[in-house]
């Protein structure tokens, strides 16, 4: 009977998961990675083996309407596939750890209650992350559940980088810049010595460009600053979020245009950014294939913001030695990488077109003052490493992906 550990990354309409298995007498290794998409609309389960070969792709019953149903569907597949094996731990992605949770934490009822208090700070993600923890705890009583936070990696930044310049009594309530995508940045920082040794311990800007997008300034592989702040709304333009916004706009929405709090929340989390500008799609791939001026404007603004914020983080670092692109857009779009790098030519960035088209890992020319890289992220592996370490499953850390 083998042991296995699960990694869950629960979103509003998808449940991403990885299965790490430990055959008798051996170390931990990735056995499967998959997702249930279309929860609440047309749910579908797809699972691949570590080499990317399809293990299963099946439509699920339309009664899979929420995260709990999705977890039941996943449990049924796990029983079918790994029946007789034992789950020894579950690692969860949790977007917001607030000021209290500075590292991976074993879930207790008290911890869960504190994490629920942070739901208003991450309404797009936190409720689903926590629902998955509750559902998994109910279905697997006695199996340790570990929360791994997107905010933790950024703790340790300077006082000014974390500061929100409001009166002290408000700051004491937790109003500070937290930063997000930390599991992704932590993973990238962990592989830099192997993938890009020349910049590993230098001044690096990592661009995590996916549906959510942010930049992180690394010095010696530690987070010095990032573009996301108190919530995941700040910084770069994203798929459905605007990025940095004059707070006067929010005041005007309330006072002038009489929006309710819920309407403002929906506008800022779901209707702005690429979808808001284009009115066409929140998906970069779609937009790049369109000719409408609104689609072009959305892409132009995305590139403009990224380049502008790279400039700001370059100033924070006092110069840049390397830029790393990661996540859906960063890993897969040569066009966006090229356009951002062109806008950073003033920093001494020079792109090698052929290397960029083939995806790197190094995509800058030999003469470029700053080296530029494409490094696929792996947040799930980071969660597995933390879960393994915390539960004494240390070998999970070394597994191949
Ligand atoms: P998340 O995990 O936050 O949902 P991802 O990191 O998967 O997001 O990134 C999703 C984004 O990546 C989408 O905007 C998608 O269009 C974009 N993307 C994926 N592949 C490509 C591609 N080949 N070219 C351009 N954009 C792409």
mmCIF file of N, CA, C and O and ligand atoms in Angstrom, residues 16 208-212 282-286 288 327-329 332-333, ligand 1:
data_model
loop_
_atom_site.group_PDB
_atom_site.id
_atom_site.type_symbol
_atom_site.label_atom_id
_atom_site.label_comp_id
_atom_site.label_asym_id
_atom_site.label_seq_id
_atom_site.Cartn_x
_atom_site.Cartn_y
_atom_site.Cartn_z
ATOM 1 N N UNK A 16 -7.454 22.794 -9.239
ATOM 2 C CA UNK A 16 -6.220 22.205 -9.776
ATOM 3 C C UNK A 16 -5.624 21.307 -8.705
ATOM 4 O O UNK A 16 -5.712 21.641 -7.512
ATOM 5 N N UNK A 208 5.585 37.709 -13.225
ATOM 6 C CA UNK A 208 4.579 36.638 -13.233
ATOM 7 C C UNK A 208 3.380 37.182 -13.990
ATOM 8 O O UNK A 208 2.599 37.973 -13.464
ATOM 9 N N UNK A 209 3.267 36.795 -15.268
ATOM 10 C CA UNK A 209 2.207 37.345 -16.117
ATOM 11 C C UNK A 209 1.221 36.243 -16.475
ATOM 12 O O UNK A 209 1.466 35.437 -17.380
ATOM 13 N N UNK A 210 0.131 36.173 -15.725
ATOM 14 C CA UNK A 210 -0.924 35.197 -16.011
ATOM 15 C C UNK A 210 -2.245 35.928 -15.989
ATOM 16 O O UNK A 210 -2.300 37.122 -16.291
ATOM 17 N N UNK A 211 -3.327 35.244 -15.608
ATOM 18 C CA UNK A 211 -4.614 35.944 -15.457
ATOM 19 C C UNK A 211 -4.452 37.040 -14.415
ATOM 20 O O UNK A 211 -4.927 38.153 -14.581
ATOM 21 N N UNK A 212 -3.811 36.683 -13.303
ATOM 22 C CA UNK A 212 -3.340 37.687 -12.351
ATOM 23 C C UNK A 212 -1.897 37.988 -12.746
ATOM 24 O O UNK A 212 -1.202 37.101 -13.247
ATOM 25 N N UNK A 282 -10.891 38.553 -21.456
ATOM 26 C CA UNK A 282 -9.859 38.729 -20.421
ATOM 27 C C UNK A 282 -8.648 37.865 -20.735
ATOM 28 O O UNK A 282 -7.716 37.783 -19.950
ATOM 29 N N UNK A 283 -8.703 37.177 -21.868
ATOM 30 C CA UNK A 283 -7.696 36.167 -22.197
ATOM 31 C C UNK A 283 -6.706 36.745 -23.208
ATOM 32 O O UNK A 283 -7.093 37.141 -24.310
ATOM 33 N N UNK A 284 -5.448 36.810 -22.820
ATOM 34 C CA UNK A 284 -4.438 37.434 -23.669
ATOM 35 C C UNK A 284 -4.336 36.761 -25.036
ATOM 36 O O UNK A 284 -4.170 37.428 -26.061
ATOM 37 N N UNK A 285 -4.456 35.421 -25.047
ATOM 38 C CA UNK A 285 -4.356 34.717 -26.323
ATOM 39 C C UNK A 285 -5.424 35.205 -27.304
ATOM 40 O O UNK A 285 -5.151 35.453 -28.466
ATOM 41 N N UNK A 286 -6.656 35.338 -26.795
ATOM 42 C CA UNK A 286 -7.755 35.843 -27.639
ATOM 43 C C UNK A 286 -7.424 37.228 -28.162
ATOM 44 O O UNK A 286 -7.577 37.507 -29.342
ATOM 45 N N UNK A 288 -4.621 38.810 -28.529
ATOM 46 C CA UNK A 288 -3.519 38.911 -29.489
ATOM 47 C C UNK A 288 -3.978 38.499 -30.888
ATOM 48 O O UNK A 288 -3.403 38.921 -31.884
ATOM 49 N N UNK A 327 4.651 32.259 -15.813
ATOM 50 C CA UNK A 327 3.176 32.116 -15.829
ATOM 51 C C UNK A 327 2.640 32.154 -17.267
ATOM 52 O O UNK A 327 3.407 32.334 -18.217
ATOM 53 N N UNK A 328 1.314 31.967 -17.391
ATOM 54 C CA UNK A 328 0.681 31.715 -18.703
ATOM 55 C C UNK A 328 1.156 32.616 -19.830
ATOM 56 O O UNK A 328 1.579 32.125 -20.885
ATOM 57 N N UNK A 329 1.104 33.920 -19.619
ATOM 58 C CA UNK A 329 1.508 34.844 -20.687
ATOM 59 C C UNK A 329 3.035 34.910 -20.768
ATOM 60 O O UNK A 329 3.621 34.838 -21.852
ATOM 61 N N UNK A 332 4.391 31.746 -22.406
ATOM 62 C CA UNK A 332 3.891 31.302 -23.717
ATOM 63 C C UNK A 332 3.780 32.358 -24.793
ATOM 64 O O UNK A 332 3.452 32.026 -25.928
ATOM 65 N N UNK A 333 3.998 33.607 -24.465
ATOM 66 C CA UNK A 333 3.794 34.630 -25.494
ATOM 67 C C UNK A 333 5.092 35.360 -25.863
ATOM 68 O O UNK A 333 5.482 36.345 -25.219
HETATM 69 P P1 LIG B 1 -3.922 31.625 -13.873
HETATM 70 O O1 LIG B 1 -3.121 30.452 -13.385
HETATM 71 O O2 LIG B 1 -3.808 32.859 -13.050
HETATM 72 O O3 LIG B 1 -5.328 31.307 -14.304
HETATM 73 P P2 LIG B 1 -2.189 31.444 -16.145
HETATM 74 O O4 LIG B 1 -0.838 31.586 -15.566
HETATM 75 O O5 LIG B 1 -2.632 30.097 -16.589
HETATM 76 O O6 LIG B 1 -3.263 32.115 -15.219
HETATM 77 O O7 LIG B 1 -2.267 32.438 -17.397
HETATM 78 C C1 LIG B 1 -3.437 32.606 -18.129
HETATM 79 C C2 LIG B 1 -3.157 33.642 -19.207
HETATM 80 O O8 LIG B 1 -2.091 33.161 -20.044
HETATM 81 C C3 LIG B 1 -4.357 33.903 -20.118
HETATM 82 O O9 LIG B 1 -4.493 35.287 -20.357
HETATM 83 C C4 LIG B 1 -3.941 33.190 -21.400
HETATM 84 O O10 LIG B 1 -4.514 33.765 -22.539
HETATM 85 C C5 LIG B 1 -2.455 33.421 -21.378
HETATM 86 N N1 LIG B 1 -1.775 32.541 -22.328
HETATM 87 C C6 LIG B 1 -1.643 31.207 -22.293
HETATM 88 N N2 LIG B 1 -1.001 30.768 -23.404
HETATM 89 C C7 LIG B 1 -0.738 31.874 -24.157
HETATM 90 C C8 LIG B 1 -0.122 32.109 -25.412
HETATM 91 N N3 LIG B 1 0.380 31.110 -26.134
HETATM 92 N N4 LIG B 1 -0.032 33.383 -25.859
HETATM 93 C C9 LIG B 1 -0.531 34.406 -25.147
HETATM 94 N N5 LIG B 1 -1.141 34.254 -23.961
HETATM 95 C C10 LIG B 1 -1.243 33.012 -23.472
#
